């Protein structure tokens, strides 16, 4: 064991950790949070529209438009992220002025994530009790009121769980973006673990990615449970007994 910690491989790994580890952890969190935020800005309204815009929805839209939305979302979801990332590089150069680095990987992450998020939101909203929506309609609520005050609040536990899943997925995409020079834990694993054969750095980056995903996934699960009215009501009843 002493020989291992005195080896050149370990010493080199320590130098890499001291110089880059904290920065790359921050870059991973930063790029994931920013990409998730912008992906939700696009994906959340699309997911709502996919449910509310149906023929029997609260805000019907033309069938051709609904079909076009579904086709676009399905096409973007079917393209592997590595290929999508390469296709989106010109867009990154246009927006951020560079095709490498952390800023350059954010547009491909957004493009890859928002169709996935739209489907997550759609699935969550479909769990809303139809009777609650019909009751709101009978009381004269407008489509936007039904969406904001009925559909989204009723689906909140599922939406939060979906957000945690989306965050973990985008973090995985971000790790793959290390191939184009996007800084982060994926860059450490690829640049030092794959190309330079420093397996200590590779496995350290993998373990840290797993830990980060577990932290955010656990936080999302707890928030989803707390926002679930059924669970909170049951808990209150047990406490009053």
GROMACS .gro file of C-alpha atoms in nm:
model
  241
    1UNK     CA    1   0.000   0.000   0.000
    2UNK     CA    2   0.283   0.241   0.085
    3UNK     CA    3   0.445   0.171  -0.251
    4UNK     CA    4   0.118   0.260  -0.426
    5UNK     CA    5   0.093   0.603  -0.259
    6UNK     CA    6   0.457   0.667  -0.345
    7UNK     CA    7   0.419   0.563  -0.707
    8UNK     CA    8   0.445   0.809  -0.997
    9UNK     CA    9   0.088   0.727  -1.102
   10UNK     CA   10  -0.054   0.831  -0.764
   11UNK     CA   11   0.164   1.142  -0.745
   12UNK     CA   12   0.051   1.250  -1.090
   13UNK     CA   13  -0.313   1.188  -0.998
   14UNK     CA   14  -0.277   1.399  -0.684
   15UNK     CA   15  -0.131   1.686  -0.888
   16UNK     CA   16  -0.428   1.666  -1.126
   17UNK     CA   17  -0.676   1.662  -0.836
   18UNK     CA   18  -0.512   1.964  -0.672
   19UNK     CA   19  -0.504   2.161  -0.996
   20UNK     CA   20  -0.838   2.071  -1.156
   21UNK     CA   21  -1.076   1.864  -0.941
   22UNK     CA   22  -1.263   2.142  -0.757
   23UNK     CA   23  -1.291   2.349  -1.073
   24UNK     CA   24  -1.425   2.054  -1.274
   25UNK     CA   25  -1.681   1.963  -1.006
   26UNK     CA   26  -1.805   2.323  -1.020
   27UNK     CA   27  -1.810   2.319  -1.402
   28UNK     CA   28  -2.016   1.998  -1.396
   29UNK     CA   29  -2.275   2.144  -1.157
   30UNK     CA   30  -2.279   2.481  -1.335
   31UNK     CA   31  -2.332   2.341  -1.684
   32UNK     CA   32  -2.594   2.092  -1.563
   33UNK     CA   33  -2.797   2.349  -1.369
   34UNK     CA   34  -2.785   2.606  -1.649
   35UNK     CA   35  -2.874   2.352  -1.919
   36UNK     CA   36  -3.158   2.209  -1.709
   37UNK     CA   37  -3.297   2.558  -1.645
   38UNK     CA   38  -3.307   2.656  -2.013
   39UNK     CA   39  -3.429   2.311  -2.117
   40UNK     CA   40  -3.724   2.352  -1.877
   41UNK     CA   41  -3.797   2.700  -2.012
   42UNK     CA   42  -3.850   2.533  -2.351
   43UNK     CA   43  -3.967   2.185  -2.249
   44UNK     CA   44  -4.223   2.272  -1.979
   45UNK     CA   45  -4.452   2.479  -2.206
   46UNK     CA   46  -4.418   2.217  -2.480
   47UNK     CA   47  -4.514   1.939  -2.239
   48UNK     CA   48  -4.817   2.138  -2.122
   49UNK     CA   49  -4.917   2.204  -2.483
   50UNK     CA   50  -4.893   1.834  -2.572
   51UNK     CA   51  -5.163   1.762  -2.312
   52UNK     CA   52  -5.373   2.079  -2.309
   53UNK     CA   53  -5.365   2.110  -2.687
   54UNK     CA   54  -5.533   1.778  -2.763
   55UNK     CA   55  -5.882   1.766  -2.913
   56UNK     CA   56  -6.038   1.697  -2.573
   57UNK     CA   57  -5.786   1.915  -2.387
   58UNK     CA   58  -5.848   2.245  -2.213
   59UNK     CA   59  -5.682   2.447  -2.491
   60UNK     CA   60  -5.714   2.257  -2.823
   61UNK     CA   61  -5.476   2.346  -3.104
   62UNK     CA   62  -5.491   2.242  -3.473
   63UNK     CA   63  -5.416   1.875  -3.529
   64UNK     CA   64  -5.143   1.948  -3.784
   65UNK     CA   65  -4.959   2.160  -3.528
   66UNK     CA   66  -4.990   1.889  -3.264
   67UNK     CA   67  -4.858   1.628  -3.510
   68UNK     CA   68  -4.568   1.857  -3.607
   69UNK     CA   69  -4.472   1.906  -3.241
   70UNK     CA   70  -4.476   1.532  -3.177
   71UNK     CA   71  -4.265   1.463  -3.487
   72UNK     CA   72  -4.002   1.725  -3.395
   73UNK     CA   73  -3.980   1.602  -3.036
   74UNK     CA   74  -3.955   1.237  -3.143
   75UNK     CA   75  -3.682   1.316  -3.399
   76UNK     CA   76  -3.471   1.508  -3.147
   77UNK     CA   77  -3.516   1.236  -2.886
   78UNK     CA   78  -3.412   0.963  -3.129
   79UNK     CA   79  -3.077   1.123  -3.222
   80UNK     CA   80  -2.791   0.997  -3.001
   81UNK     CA   81  -2.640   1.276  -2.794
   82UNK     CA   82  -2.288   1.244  -2.936
   83UNK     CA   83  -2.420   1.289  -3.290
   84UNK     CA   84  -2.650   1.572  -3.182
   85UNK     CA   85  -2.358   1.740  -3.010
   86UNK     CA   86  -2.152   1.734  -3.329
   87UNK     CA   87  -2.446   1.864  -3.536
   88UNK     CA   88  -2.506   2.147  -3.287
   89UNK     CA   89  -2.142   2.264  -3.278
   90UNK     CA   90  -2.200   2.535  -3.544
   91UNK     CA   91  -2.485   2.668  -3.330
   92UNK     CA   92  -2.252   2.678  -3.029
   93UNK     CA   93  -1.993   2.870  -3.230
   94UNK     CA   94  -2.262   3.116  -3.339
   95UNK     CA   95  -2.403   3.169  -2.987
   96UNK     CA   96  -2.092   3.159  -2.767
   97UNK     CA   97  -1.821   3.216  -3.027
   98UNK     CA   98  -1.643   2.885  -2.965
   99UNK     CA   99  -1.685   2.516  -3.038
  100UNK     CA  100  -1.494   2.393  -2.734
  101UNK     CA  101  -1.517   2.443  -2.360
  102UNK     CA  102  -1.804   2.450  -2.111
  103UNK     CA  103  -2.004   2.735  -2.274
  104UNK     CA  104  -1.994   2.551  -2.608
  105UNK     CA  105  -2.150   2.236  -2.465
  106UNK     CA  106  -2.454   2.412  -2.313
  107UNK     CA  107  -2.653   2.464  -2.640
  108UNK     CA  108  -2.623   2.092  -2.738
  109UNK     CA  109  -2.726   1.994  -2.384
  110UNK     CA  110  -3.034   2.215  -2.406
  111UNK     CA  111  -3.127   2.079  -2.749
  112UNK     CA  112  -3.087   1.721  -2.626
  113UNK     CA  113  -3.271   1.780  -2.298
  114UNK     CA  114  -3.580   1.983  -2.381
  115UNK     CA  115  -3.760   1.710  -2.585
  116UNK     CA  116  -3.694   1.464  -2.301
  117UNK     CA  117  -3.830   1.714  -2.049
  118UNK     CA  118  -4.134   1.782  -2.267
  119UNK     CA  119  -4.220   1.410  -2.258
  120UNK     CA  120  -4.164   1.395  -1.881
  121UNK     CA  121  -4.399   1.690  -1.829
  122UNK     CA  122  -4.654   1.538  -2.066
  123UNK     CA  123  -4.647   1.208  -1.877
  124UNK     CA  124  -4.684   1.386  -1.541
  125UNK     CA  125  -4.979   1.598  -1.653
  126UNK     CA  126  -5.161   1.295  -1.791
  127UNK     CA  127  -5.177   1.164  -1.434
  128UNK     CA  128  -5.405   1.455  -1.335
  129UNK     CA  129  -5.754   1.341  -1.240
  130UNK     CA  130  -5.986   1.425  -1.529
  131UNK     CA  131  -6.270   1.485  -1.284
  132UNK     CA  132  -6.078   1.769  -1.117
  133UNK     CA  133  -6.025   1.939  -1.454
  134UNK     CA  134  -6.393   1.900  -1.548
  135UNK     CA  135  -6.494   2.046  -1.211
  136UNK     CA  136  -6.273   2.350  -1.276
  137UNK     CA  137  -6.425   2.390  -1.624
  138UNK     CA  138  -6.778   2.373  -1.483
  139UNK     CA  139  -6.687   2.655  -1.243
  140UNK     CA  140  -6.591   2.877  -1.536
  141UNK     CA  141  -6.211   2.861  -1.504
  142UNK     CA  142  -6.018   2.970  -1.812
  143UNK     CA  143  -5.772   2.731  -1.982
  144UNK     CA  144  -5.472   2.915  -1.834
  145UNK     CA  145  -5.628   2.907  -1.487
  146UNK     CA  146  -5.685   2.533  -1.519
  147UNK     CA  147  -5.325   2.479  -1.629
  148UNK     CA  148  -5.172   2.701  -1.358
  149UNK     CA  149  -5.403   2.623  -1.066
  150UNK     CA  150  -5.519   2.267  -1.134
  151UNK     CA  151  -5.303   2.065  -1.373
  152UNK     CA  152  -4.957   2.179  -1.262
  153UNK     CA  153  -5.026   2.172  -0.884
  154UNK     CA  154  -5.193   1.829  -0.908
  155UNK     CA  155  -4.898   1.689  -1.103
  156UNK     CA  156  -4.632   1.859  -0.887
  157UNK     CA  157  -4.495   1.542  -0.715
  158UNK     CA  158  -4.448   1.372  -1.051
  159UNK     CA  159  -4.302   1.690  -1.204
  160UNK     CA  160  -4.044   1.715  -0.925
  161UNK     CA  161  -3.947   1.348  -0.967
  162UNK     CA  162  -3.916   1.409  -1.339
  163UNK     CA  163  -3.695   1.713  -1.277
  164UNK     CA  164  -3.458   1.503  -1.065
  165UNK     CA  165  -3.446   1.242  -1.341
  166UNK     CA  166  -3.385   1.511  -1.604
  167UNK     CA  167  -3.104   1.661  -1.395
  168UNK     CA  168  -2.931   1.322  -1.366
  169UNK     CA  169  -2.972   1.259  -1.740
  170UNK     CA  170  -2.833   1.600  -1.835
  171UNK     CA  171  -2.539   1.548  -1.602
  172UNK     CA  172  -2.467   1.223  -1.789
  173UNK     CA  173  -2.489   1.407  -2.122
  174UNK     CA  174  -2.252   1.672  -1.986
  175UNK     CA  175  -1.997   1.404  -1.898
  176UNK     CA  176  -2.003   1.286  -2.261
  177UNK     CA  177  -1.946   1.646  -2.373
  178UNK     CA  178  -1.592   1.613  -2.240
  179UNK     CA  179  -1.511   1.471  -2.583
  180UNK     CA  180  -1.541   1.822  -2.735
  181UNK     CA  181  -1.340   1.977  -2.454
  182UNK     CA  182  -1.629   2.065  -2.226
  183UNK     CA  183  -1.479   2.102  -1.880
  184UNK     CA  184  -1.613   1.891  -1.598
  185UNK     CA  185  -1.576   1.549  -1.446
  186UNK     CA  186  -1.636   1.391  -1.785
  187UNK     CA  187  -1.336   1.582  -1.921
  188UNK     CA  188  -1.120   1.447  -1.638
  189UNK     CA  189  -1.230   1.089  -1.706
  190UNK     CA  190  -1.180   1.116  -2.083
  191UNK     CA  191  -0.867   1.330  -2.101
  192UNK     CA  192  -0.670   1.168  -1.818
  193UNK     CA  193  -0.839   0.831  -1.773
  194UNK     CA  194  -0.889   0.734  -2.138
  195UNK     CA  195  -0.617   0.916  -2.329
  196UNK     CA  196  -0.339   0.924  -2.067
  197UNK     CA  197  -0.430   0.595  -1.894
  198UNK     CA  198  -0.439   0.743  -1.542
  199UNK     CA  199  -0.707   0.508  -1.410
  200UNK     CA  200  -0.713   0.670  -1.064
  201UNK     CA  201  -0.846   0.995  -1.212
  202UNK     CA  202  -1.095   0.807  -1.429
  203UNK     CA  203  -1.251   0.617  -1.140
  204UNK     CA  204  -1.245   0.919  -0.910
  205UNK     CA  205  -1.442   1.116  -1.170
  206UNK     CA  206  -1.692   0.830  -1.214
  207UNK     CA  207  -1.744   0.796  -0.838
  208UNK     CA  208  -1.795   1.172  -0.798
  209UNK     CA  209  -2.050   1.173  -1.081
  210UNK     CA  210  -2.240   0.890  -0.911
  211UNK     CA  211  -2.233   1.078  -0.579
  212UNK     CA  212  -2.361   1.400  -0.737
  213UNK     CA  213  -2.643   1.217  -0.913
  214UNK     CA  214  -2.741   1.040  -0.590
  215UNK     CA  215  -2.747   1.368  -0.398
  216UNK     CA  216  -2.973   1.546  -0.644
  217UNK     CA  217  -3.189   1.237  -0.702
  218UNK     CA  218  -3.243   1.192  -0.328
  219UNK     CA  219  -3.324   1.561  -0.283
  220UNK     CA  220  -3.575   1.543  -0.569
  221UNK     CA  221  -3.741   1.233  -0.423
  222UNK     CA  222  -3.777   1.398  -0.080
  223UNK     CA  223  -3.926   1.712  -0.234
  224UNK     CA  224  -4.168   1.503  -0.439
  225UNK     CA  225  -4.284   1.317  -0.128
  226UNK     CA  226  -4.332   1.641   0.067
  227UNK     CA  227  -4.534   1.794  -0.218
  228UNK     CA  228  -4.763   1.489  -0.247
  229UNK     CA  229  -5.090   1.585  -0.080
  230UNK     CA  230  -5.195   1.223  -0.033
  231UNK     CA  231  -4.882   1.137   0.165
  232UNK     CA  232  -4.896   1.454   0.375
  233UNK     CA  233  -5.262   1.395   0.459
  234UNK     CA  234  -5.193   1.037   0.566
  235UNK     CA  235  -4.901   1.157   0.781
  236UNK     CA  236  -5.119   1.421   0.950
  237UNK     CA  237  -5.390   1.163   1.023
  238UNK     CA  238  -5.138   0.932   1.186
  239UNK     CA  239  -5.003   1.213   1.403
  240UNK     CA  240  -5.353   1.308   1.524
  241UNK     CA  241  -5.429   0.954   1.637
   0.00000   0.00000   0.00000
